[in-house]
Amino acid sequence: MERLREKAKQWNIELSDRQIEQFQIYYEMLVETNKVMNLTAITELDEVITKHFLDSIALAEIYPEIREKELYILDLGTGAGFPGLPLKIAFPQLKIVLMDSLNKRIKFLQSVIDRLELCDKNKVNGSNEGIIAVHGRAEEAARNINYRERFDVCVSRAVANLATLSEYCIPFVKVDGKFIPYKSAEIEQEAEEGKKAVQLMGGKIADIKKLSLPDSDIERSFVIIEKKKNTPKTYPRKAGTASKEPIH
């Protein structure tokens, strides 16, 4: 875990002893739960540090506002909690909703939130205080007035193509907010193919930023999508349509 502290410092992210302890406990809970539930194929400590923890907080390098601002962030398709949980540990002022369609993952995430004491339960009551884990499908949750066009930022490490992800994610972002998907290095063609979907959802691709993860040959691309206008009420389409018939 000291390597995590050292590498984070290269990005000017100072992790306290308590934050390192939280990452350690998160790692232990992840590996233990992974024995009975498929959360991640990556379980070796060094790999988890690089490919999950550092990868998640790398957002601070390309979007420095998350370092200080009290942003309301949705992590859609969060899975085992990436990138949302590491972002909350590293930047406690963030208000985060972890959303996933599999309820047993949500139960795991809630147990991590409780164990790490990331949330003041007196403040939460289902609102945007602290961090909460929510069971939901994007197609349904995006029609809920508590979530639609409410977030400053939506992030996602889900593996879907940009056109599909945009239809799922942009409806949650408020006008002037951002959708920032975590993508692999070669993103230019996918971005070009996803441009129409982004525009239909009310967004605009403002930039593509790249970085390399420490001590690895892994390159990460972040697509910065700015929300320019409200998403039409017809989107997202009914369950499964965005992945079966992406907008091109």
PDB file of C-alpha atoms in Angstrom:
ATOM      1  CA  MET A   1       0.000   0.000   0.000  1.00  0.00           C
ATOM      2  CA  GLU A   2       2.969   2.332   0.395  1.00  0.00           C
ATOM      3  CA  ARG A   3       3.394   2.043  -3.368  1.00  0.00           C
ATOM      4  CA  LEU A   4      -0.135   3.387  -3.760  1.00  0.00           C
ATOM      5  CA  ARG A   5       0.796   6.376  -1.602  1.00  0.00           C
ATOM      6  CA  GLU A   6       4.015   7.010  -3.576  1.00  0.00           C
ATOM      7  CA  LYS A   7       2.385   6.747  -6.998  1.00  0.00           C
ATOM      8  CA  ALA A   8      -0.577   8.899  -5.975  1.00  0.00           C
ATOM      9  CA  LYS A   9       1.907  11.523  -4.826  1.00  0.00           C
ATOM     10  CA  GLN A  10       3.251  11.713  -8.398  1.00  0.00           C
ATOM     11  CA  TRP A  11      -0.184  13.078  -9.298  1.00  0.00           C
ATOM     12  CA  ASN A  12      -0.093  15.426  -6.283  1.00  0.00           C
ATOM     13  CA  ILE A  13      -2.621  13.297  -4.422  1.00  0.00           C
ATOM     14  CA  GLU A  14      -1.650  13.092  -0.753  1.00  0.00           C
ATOM     15  CA  LEU A  15      -3.118  10.015   0.944  1.00  0.00           C
ATOM     16  CA  SER A  16      -3.248  10.017   4.744  1.00  0.00           C
ATOM     17  CA  ASP A  17      -2.632   6.972   6.927  1.00  0.00           C
ATOM     18  CA  ARG A  18      -6.405   6.658   7.363  1.00  0.00           C
ATOM     19  CA  GLN A  19      -6.971   6.707   3.595  1.00  0.00           C
ATOM     20  CA  ILE A  20      -4.292   4.052   3.062  1.00  0.00           C
ATOM     21  CA  GLU A  21      -5.978   1.965   5.762  1.00  0.00           C
ATOM     22  CA  GLN A  22      -9.315   2.362   3.946  1.00  0.00           C
ATOM     23  CA  PHE A  23      -7.774   1.172   0.674  1.00  0.00           C
ATOM     24  CA  GLN A  24      -6.250  -1.798   2.520  1.00  0.00           C
ATOM     25  CA  ILE A  25      -9.585  -2.819   4.066  1.00  0.00           C
ATOM     26  CA  TYR A  26     -11.343  -2.339   0.712  1.00  0.00           C
ATOM     27  CA  TYR A  27      -8.768  -4.623  -0.911  1.00  0.00           C
ATOM     28  CA  GLU A  28      -9.217  -7.297   1.756  1.00  0.00           C
ATOM     29  CA  MET A  29     -13.021  -7.184   1.481  1.00  0.00           C
ATOM     30  CA  LEU A  30     -12.807  -7.302  -2.325  1.00  0.00           C
ATOM     31  CA  VAL A  31     -10.596 -10.402  -2.351  1.00  0.00           C
ATOM     32  CA  GLU A  32     -12.602 -12.174   0.351  1.00  0.00           C
ATOM     33  CA  THR A  33     -15.978 -11.501  -1.303  1.00  0.00           C
ATOM     34  CA  ASN A  34     -14.545 -12.401  -4.706  1.00  0.00           C
ATOM     35  CA  LYS A  35     -14.205 -16.003  -3.486  1.00  0.00           C
ATOM     36  CA  VAL A  36     -17.994 -16.346  -3.466  1.00  0.00           C
ATOM     37  CA  MET A  37     -19.036 -13.685  -5.982  1.00  0.00           C
ATOM     38  CA  ASN A  38     -17.509 -12.688  -9.312  1.00  0.00           C
ATOM     39  CA  LEU A  39     -16.363  -9.106  -8.681  1.00  0.00           C
ATOM     40  CA  THR A  40     -12.998  -8.932 -10.459  1.00  0.00           C
ATOM     41  CA  ALA A  41     -10.493 -11.117 -12.286  1.00  0.00           C
ATOM     42  CA  ILE A  42      -7.725  -8.991 -10.753  1.00  0.00           C
ATOM     43  CA  THR A  43      -6.944  -9.970  -7.157  1.00  0.00           C
ATOM     44  CA  GLU A  44      -3.143  -9.737  -6.721  1.00  0.00           C
ATOM     45  CA  LEU A  45      -2.361  -6.681  -4.571  1.00  0.00           C
ATOM     46  CA  ASP A  46       0.052  -4.898  -6.924  1.00  0.00           C
ATOM     47  CA  GLU A  47      -2.333  -5.356  -9.831  1.00  0.00           C
ATOM     48  CA  VAL A  48      -5.323  -4.118  -7.841  1.00  0.00           C
ATOM     49  CA  ILE A  49      -3.332  -1.051  -6.816  1.00  0.00           C
ATOM     50  CA  THR A  50      -2.433  -0.231 -10.429  1.00  0.00           C
ATOM     51  CA  LYS A  51      -5.430  -1.438 -12.430  1.00  0.00           C
ATOM     52  CA  HIS A  52      -8.199  -0.545  -9.986  1.00  0.00           C
ATOM     53  CA  PHE A  53      -7.096   1.984  -7.352  1.00  0.00           C
ATOM     54  CA  LEU A  54      -4.643   4.157  -9.312  1.00  0.00           C
ATOM     55  CA  ASP A  55      -6.681   3.788 -12.489  1.00  0.00           C
ATOM     56  CA  SER A  56      -9.767   5.072 -10.663  1.00  0.00           C
ATOM     57  CA  ILE A  57      -8.128   8.133  -9.107  1.00  0.00           C
ATOM     58  CA  ALA A  58      -6.267   8.963 -12.343  1.00  0.00           C
ATOM     59  CA  LEU A  59      -9.315  11.088 -13.163  1.00  0.00           C
ATOM     60  CA  ALA A  60      -7.801  13.803 -10.954  1.00  0.00           C
ATOM     61  CA  GLU A  61      -4.981  14.247 -13.471  1.00  0.00           C
ATOM     62  CA  ILE A  62      -7.272  15.131 -16.345  1.00  0.00           C
ATOM     63  CA  TYR A  63     -10.174  16.673 -14.407  1.00  0.00           C
ATOM     64  CA  PRO A  64      -8.582  18.534 -11.474  1.00  0.00           C
ATOM     65  CA  GLU A  65     -11.904  19.958 -10.240  1.00  0.00           C
ATOM     66  CA  ILE A  66     -12.575  16.712  -8.399  1.00  0.00           C
ATOM     67  CA  ARG A  67      -9.673  17.430  -6.053  1.00  0.00           C
ATOM     68  CA  GLU A  68     -11.395  20.289  -4.224  1.00  0.00           C
ATOM     69  CA  LYS A  69     -14.993  20.755  -5.371  1.00  0.00           C
ATOM     70  CA  GLU A  70     -17.995  19.140  -3.705  1.00  0.00           C
ATOM     71  CA  LEU A  71     -19.204  17.555  -6.925  1.00  0.00           C
ATOM     72  CA  TYR A  72     -22.196  15.220  -7.197  1.00  0.00           C
ATOM     73  CA  ILE A  73     -20.959  12.205  -9.174  1.00  0.00           C
ATOM     74  CA  LEU A  74     -22.671   9.120 -10.580  1.00  0.00           C
ATOM     75  CA  ASP A  75     -20.602   5.981 -11.189  1.00  0.00           C
ATOM     76  CA  LEU A  76     -22.816   3.994 -13.557  1.00  0.00           C
ATOM     77  CA  GLY A  77     -22.240   0.241 -13.880  1.00  0.00           C
ATOM     78  CA  THR A  78     -19.870   0.485 -10.931  1.00  0.00           C
ATOM     79  CA  GLY A  79     -19.389  -3.286 -10.527  1.00  0.00           C
ATOM     80  CA  ALA A  80     -16.973  -3.777  -7.627  1.00  0.00           C
ATOM     81  CA  GLY A  81     -16.967  -0.025  -6.975  1.00  0.00           C
ATOM     82  CA  PHE A  82     -14.589   1.315  -9.625  1.00  0.00           C
ATOM     83  CA  PRO A  83     -13.944   4.189 -10.075  1.00  0.00           C
ATOM     84  CA  GLY A  84     -16.421   5.623  -7.549  1.00  0.00           C
ATOM     85  CA  LEU A  85     -15.199   4.119  -4.264  1.00  0.00           C
ATOM     86  CA  PRO A  86     -11.487   4.949  -4.737  1.00  0.00           C
ATOM     87  CA  LEU A  87     -12.508   8.488  -5.774  1.00  0.00           C
ATOM     88  CA  LYS A  88     -14.516   8.858  -2.558  1.00  0.00           C
ATOM     89  CA  ILE A  89     -11.645   7.540  -0.422  1.00  0.00           C
ATOM     90  CA  ALA A  90      -9.100   9.849  -2.080  1.00  0.00           C
ATOM     91  CA  PHE A  91     -11.399  12.901  -2.254  1.00  0.00           C
ATOM     92  CA  PRO A  92     -13.796  12.695   0.723  1.00  0.00           C
ATOM     93  CA  GLN A  93     -15.676  15.887  -0.172  1.00  0.00           C
ATOM     94  CA  LEU A  94     -17.197  14.250  -3.267  1.00  0.00           C
ATOM     95  CA  LYS A  95     -20.813  13.109  -3.126  1.00  0.00           C
ATOM     96  CA  ILE A  96     -21.135   9.853  -5.017  1.00  0.00           C
ATOM     97  CA  VAL A  97     -23.857   7.476  -6.148  1.00  0.00           C
ATOM     98  CA  LEU A  98     -22.646   3.987  -7.068  1.00  0.00           C
ATOM     99  CA  MET A  99     -25.215   2.394  -9.383  1.00  0.00           C
ATOM    100  CA  ASP A 100     -25.279  -1.185 -10.618  1.00  0.00           C
ATOM    101  CA  SER A 101     -27.916  -3.536 -12.017  1.00  0.00           C
ATOM    102  CA  LEU A 102     -26.834  -6.490  -9.853  1.00  0.00           C
ATOM    103  CA  ASN A 103     -28.194  -6.277  -6.327  1.00  0.00           C
ATOM    104  CA  LYS A 104     -25.602  -8.573  -4.731  1.00  0.00           C
ATOM    105  CA  ARG A 105     -22.869  -6.173  -5.897  1.00  0.00           C
ATOM    106  CA  ILE A 106     -24.772  -3.308  -4.300  1.00  0.00           C
ATOM    107  CA  LYS A 107     -24.938  -5.218  -1.009  1.00  0.00           C
ATOM    108  CA  PHE A 108     -21.171  -5.743  -1.162  1.00  0.00           C
ATOM    109  CA  LEU A 109     -20.573  -2.051  -1.881  1.00  0.00           C
ATOM    110  CA  GLN A 110     -22.834  -0.992   0.975  1.00  0.00           C
ATOM    111  CA  SER A 111     -20.882  -3.242   3.331  1.00  0.00           C
ATOM    112  CA  VAL A 112     -17.631  -1.568   2.194  1.00  0.00           C
ATOM    113  CA  ILE A 113     -19.135   1.916   2.645  1.00  0.00           C
ATOM    114  CA  ASP A 114     -20.270   0.998   6.160  1.00  0.00           C
ATOM    115  CA  ARG A 115     -16.968  -0.659   7.135  1.00  0.00           C
ATOM    116  CA  LEU A 116     -14.890   2.273   5.864  1.00  0.00           C
ATOM    117  CA  GLU A 117     -17.223   4.775   7.529  1.00  0.00           C
ATOM    118  CA  LEU A 118     -17.373   6.791   4.316  1.00  0.00           C
ATOM    119  CA  CYS A 119     -20.801   8.099   5.064  1.00  0.00           C
ATOM    120  CA  ASP A 120     -22.432   9.937   7.927  1.00  0.00           C
ATOM    121  CA  LYS A 121     -25.657   7.918   8.161  1.00  0.00           C
ATOM    122  CA  ASN A 122     -27.428  10.854   9.794  1.00  0.00           C
ATOM    123  CA  LYS A 123     -26.939  12.830   6.587  1.00  0.00           C
ATOM    124  CA  VAL A 124     -27.691  10.251   3.936  1.00  0.00           C
ATOM    125  CA  ASN A 125     -31.434   9.431   3.924  1.00  0.00           C
ATOM    126  CA  GLY A 126     -31.144   8.554   0.237  1.00  0.00           C
ATOM    127  CA  SER A 127     -30.009  12.026  -0.760  1.00  0.00           C
ATOM    128  CA  ASN A 128     -26.738  13.155  -2.301  1.00  0.00           C
ATOM    129  CA  GLU A 129     -24.790  13.312   0.959  1.00  0.00           C
ATOM    130  CA  GLY A 130     -21.630  11.228   1.252  1.00  0.00           C
ATOM    131  CA  ILE A 131     -21.843   8.057  -0.815  1.00  0.00           C
ATOM    132  CA  ILE A 132     -24.666   5.604  -1.455  1.00  0.00           C
ATOM    133  CA  ALA A 133     -24.989   2.370  -3.431  1.00  0.00           C
ATOM    134  CA  VAL A 134     -28.128   2.100  -5.566  1.00  0.00           C
ATOM    135  CA  HIS A 135     -29.557  -0.947  -7.300  1.00  0.00           C
ATOM    136  CA  GLY A 136     -30.880   0.058 -10.714  1.00  0.00           C
ATOM    137  CA  ARG A 137     -30.755  -0.300 -14.476  1.00  0.00           C
ATOM    138  CA  ALA A 138     -29.754   2.804 -16.396  1.00  0.00           C
ATOM    139  CA  GLU A 139     -32.828   2.682 -18.639  1.00  0.00           C
ATOM    140  CA  GLU A 140     -35.156   2.877 -15.629  1.00  0.00           C
ATOM    141  CA  ALA A 141     -33.119   5.028 -13.239  1.00  0.00           C
ATOM    142  CA  ALA A 142     -32.599   7.687 -15.933  1.00  0.00           C
ATOM    143  CA  ARG A 143     -36.379   8.253 -15.877  1.00  0.00           C
ATOM    144  CA  ASN A 144     -36.399   8.796 -12.122  1.00  0.00           C
ATOM    145  CA  ILE A 145     -36.646  12.519 -11.301  1.00  0.00           C
ATOM    146  CA  ASN A 146     -34.224  11.996  -8.403  1.00  0.00           C
ATOM    147  CA  TYR A 147     -31.481  11.020 -10.851  1.00  0.00           C
ATOM    148  CA  ARG A 148     -32.266  12.383 -14.316  1.00  0.00           C
ATOM    149  CA  GLU A 149     -30.101  15.411 -15.145  1.00  0.00           C
ATOM    150  CA  ARG A 150     -29.063  15.780 -11.489  1.00  0.00           C
ATOM    151  CA  PHE A 151     -25.331  15.016 -11.583  1.00  0.00           C
ATOM    152  CA  ASP A 152     -22.351  17.312 -12.097  1.00  0.00           C
ATOM    153  CA  VAL A 153     -20.377  14.394 -13.510  1.00  0.00           C
ATOM    154  CA  CYS A 154     -21.117  10.839 -14.610  1.00  0.00           C
ATOM    155  CA  VAL A 155     -18.181   8.422 -14.827  1.00  0.00           C
ATOM    156  CA  SER A 156     -18.103   4.835 -16.018  1.00  0.00           C
ATOM    157  CA  ARG A 157     -15.530   2.096 -16.558  1.00  0.00           C
ATOM    158  CA  ALA A 158     -18.109  -0.145 -18.228  1.00  0.00           C
ATOM    159  CA  VAL A 159     -16.877  -1.897 -21.364  1.00  0.00           C
ATOM    160  CA  ALA A 160     -19.700  -0.841 -23.707  1.00  0.00           C
ATOM    161  CA  ASN A 161     -18.873   1.261 -26.782  1.00  0.00           C
ATOM    162  CA  LEU A 162     -19.134   5.041 -26.520  1.00  0.00           C
ATOM    163  CA  ALA A 163     -22.446   5.275 -28.426  1.00  0.00           C
ATOM    164  CA  THR A 164     -24.125   2.837 -26.038  1.00  0.00           C
ATOM    165  CA  LEU A 165     -22.526   4.331 -22.923  1.00  0.00           C
ATOM    166  CA  SER A 166     -23.559   7.841 -23.946  1.00  0.00           C
ATOM    167  CA  GLU A 167     -27.209   6.815 -24.220  1.00  0.00           C
ATOM    168  CA  TYR A 168     -27.026   5.250 -20.771  1.00  0.00           C
ATOM    169  CA  CYS A 169     -25.009   7.960 -19.014  1.00  0.00           C
ATOM    170  CA  ILE A 170     -25.665  11.407 -20.506  1.00  0.00           C
ATOM    171  CA  PRO A 171     -29.349  11.501 -19.422  1.00  0.00           C
ATOM    172  CA  PHE A 172     -28.139  11.574 -15.789  1.00  0.00           C
ATOM    173  CA  VAL A 173     -25.905  14.640 -16.320  1.00  0.00           C
ATOM    174  CA  LYS A 174     -27.184  18.156 -15.726  1.00  0.00           C
ATOM    175  CA  VAL A 175     -26.736  20.787 -18.435  1.00  0.00           C
ATOM    176  CA  ASP A 176     -23.155  22.167 -18.190  1.00  0.00           C
ATOM    177  CA  GLY A 177     -22.106  18.937 -16.441  1.00  0.00           C
ATOM    178  CA  LYS A 178     -19.784  16.286 -17.843  1.00  0.00           C
ATOM    179  CA  PHE A 179     -19.794  12.631 -18.804  1.00  0.00           C
ATOM    180  CA  ILE A 180     -16.275  11.163 -18.584  1.00  0.00           C
ATOM    181  CA  PRO A 181     -15.966   7.495 -19.582  1.00  0.00           C
ATOM    182  CA  TYR A 182     -12.742   5.609 -18.835  1.00  0.00           C
ATOM    183  CA  LYS A 183     -11.637   4.032 -22.127  1.00  0.00           C
ATOM    184  CA  SER A 184      -8.599   2.141 -23.436  1.00  0.00           C
ATOM    185  CA  ALA A 185      -5.846   3.940 -25.347  1.00  0.00           C
ATOM    186  CA  GLU A 186      -7.112   3.692 -28.937  1.00  0.00           C
ATOM    187  CA  ILE A 187     -10.348   5.614 -28.695  1.00  0.00           C
ATOM    188  CA  GLU A 188     -10.361   7.928 -31.715  1.00  0.00           C
ATOM    189  CA  GLN A 189     -12.403   5.735 -34.073  1.00  0.00           C
ATOM    190  CA  GLU A 190     -14.862   4.812 -31.326  1.00  0.00           C
ATOM    191  CA  ALA A 191     -15.256   8.496 -30.475  1.00  0.00           C
ATOM    192  CA  GLU A 192     -15.948   9.316 -34.119  1.00  0.00           C
ATOM    193  CA  GLU A 193     -18.535   6.526 -34.341  1.00  0.00           C
ATOM    194  CA  GLY A 194     -20.150   7.672 -31.101  1.00  0.00           C
ATOM    195  CA  LYS A 195     -20.392  11.343 -32.036  1.00  0.00           C
ATOM    196  CA  LYS A 196     -23.986  11.135 -33.297  1.00  0.00           C
ATOM    197  CA  ALA A 197     -25.216   9.426 -30.117  1.00  0.00           C
ATOM    198  CA  VAL A 198     -23.414  11.994 -27.957  1.00  0.00           C
ATOM    199  CA  GLN A 199     -25.071  14.860 -29.842  1.00  0.00           C
ATOM    200  CA  LEU A 200     -28.527  13.261 -29.734  1.00  0.00           C
ATOM    201  CA  MET A 201     -28.224  12.997 -25.934  1.00  0.00           C
ATOM    202  CA  GLY A 202     -27.394  16.709 -25.723  1.00  0.00           C
ATOM    203  CA  GLY A 203     -23.642  16.320 -25.391  1.00  0.00           C
ATOM    204  CA  LYS A 204     -20.501  17.359 -27.219  1.00  0.00           C
ATOM    205  CA  ILE A 205     -17.092  15.673 -27.239  1.00  0.00           C
ATOM    206  CA  ALA A 206     -14.868  18.457 -25.926  1.00  0.00           C
ATOM    207  CA  ASP A 207     -11.557  16.602 -25.601  1.00  0.00           C
ATOM    208  CA  ILE A 208      -9.795  13.259 -25.337  1.00  0.00           C
ATOM    209  CA  LYS A 209      -7.068  13.070 -22.707  1.00  0.00           C
ATOM    210  CA  LYS A 210      -4.593  10.233 -22.241  1.00  0.00           C
ATOM    211  CA  LEU A 211      -2.207   9.078 -19.549  1.00  0.00           C
ATOM    212  CA  SER A 212      -0.157   6.022 -18.619  1.00  0.00           C
ATOM    213  CA  LEU A 213      -0.700   4.193 -15.357  1.00  0.00           C
ATOM    214  CA  PRO A 214       2.402   4.076 -13.104  1.00  0.00           C
ATOM    215  CA  ASP A 215       4.771   1.091 -13.404  1.00  0.00           C
ATOM    216  CA  SER A 216       2.814  -0.355 -16.309  1.00  0.00           C
ATOM    217  CA  ASP A 217       2.369  -0.167 -20.056  1.00  0.00           C
ATOM    218  CA  ILE A 218      -1.350   0.479 -19.598  1.00  0.00           C
ATOM    219  CA  GLU A 219      -2.618   3.595 -21.306  1.00  0.00           C
ATOM    220  CA  ARG A 220      -5.922   5.131 -20.320  1.00  0.00           C
ATOM    221  CA  SER A 221      -8.029   7.497 -22.393  1.00  0.00           C
ATOM    222  CA  PHE A 222     -10.677   9.795 -20.948  1.00  0.00           C
ATOM    223  CA  VAL A 223     -13.318  11.229 -23.259  1.00  0.00           C
ATOM    224  CA  ILE A 224     -14.495  14.605 -21.939  1.00  0.00           C
ATOM    225  CA  ILE A 225     -18.125  15.035 -22.979  1.00  0.00           C
ATOM    226  CA  GLU A 226     -19.865  18.283 -22.051  1.00  0.00           C
ATOM    227  CA  LYS A 227     -23.644  18.379 -21.655  1.00  0.00           C
ATOM    228  CA  LYS A 228     -24.905  21.295 -23.724  1.00  0.00           C
ATOM    229  CA  LYS A 229     -28.676  20.798 -23.647  1.00  0.00           C
ATOM    230  CA  ASN A 230     -31.345  18.602 -22.100  1.00  0.00           C
ATOM    231  CA  THR A 231     -31.577  14.993 -23.230  1.00  0.00           C
ATOM    232  CA  PRO A 232     -34.781  14.300 -25.205  1.00  0.00           C
ATOM    233  CA  LYS A 233     -37.368  12.435 -23.107  1.00  0.00           C
ATOM    234  CA  THR A 234     -37.288   9.469 -25.510  1.00  0.00           C
ATOM    235  CA  TYR A 235     -33.796   8.503 -24.269  1.00  0.00           C
ATOM    236  CA  PRO A 236     -32.568   6.158 -23.023  1.00  0.00           C
ATOM    237  CA  ARG A 237     -34.607   3.674 -25.033  1.00  0.00           C
ATOM    238  CA  LYS A 238     -36.165   0.581 -23.454  1.00  0.00           C
ATOM    239  CA  ALA A 239     -34.003  -2.048 -21.729  1.00  0.00           C
ATOM    240  CA  GLY A 240     -31.244  -3.532 -23.869  1.00  0.00           C
ATOM    241  CA  THR A 241     -31.902  -1.408 -26.966  1.00  0.00           C
ATOM    242  CA  ALA A 242     -28.879   0.887 -26.546  1.00  0.00           C
ATOM    243  CA  SER A 243     -26.484  -2.091 -26.529  1.00  0.00           C
ATOM    244  CA  LYS A 244     -28.247  -4.087 -29.257  1.00  0.00           C
ATOM    245  CA  GLU A 245     -28.867  -1.125 -31.571  1.00  0.00           C
ATOM    246  CA  PRO A 246     -26.309   1.617 -30.780  1.00  0.00           C
ATOM    247  CA  ILE A 247     -26.886   4.978 -32.447  1.00  0.00           C
ATOM    248  CA  HIS A 248     -24.435   5.592 -35.316  1.00  0.00           C
TER     249      HIS A 248
END
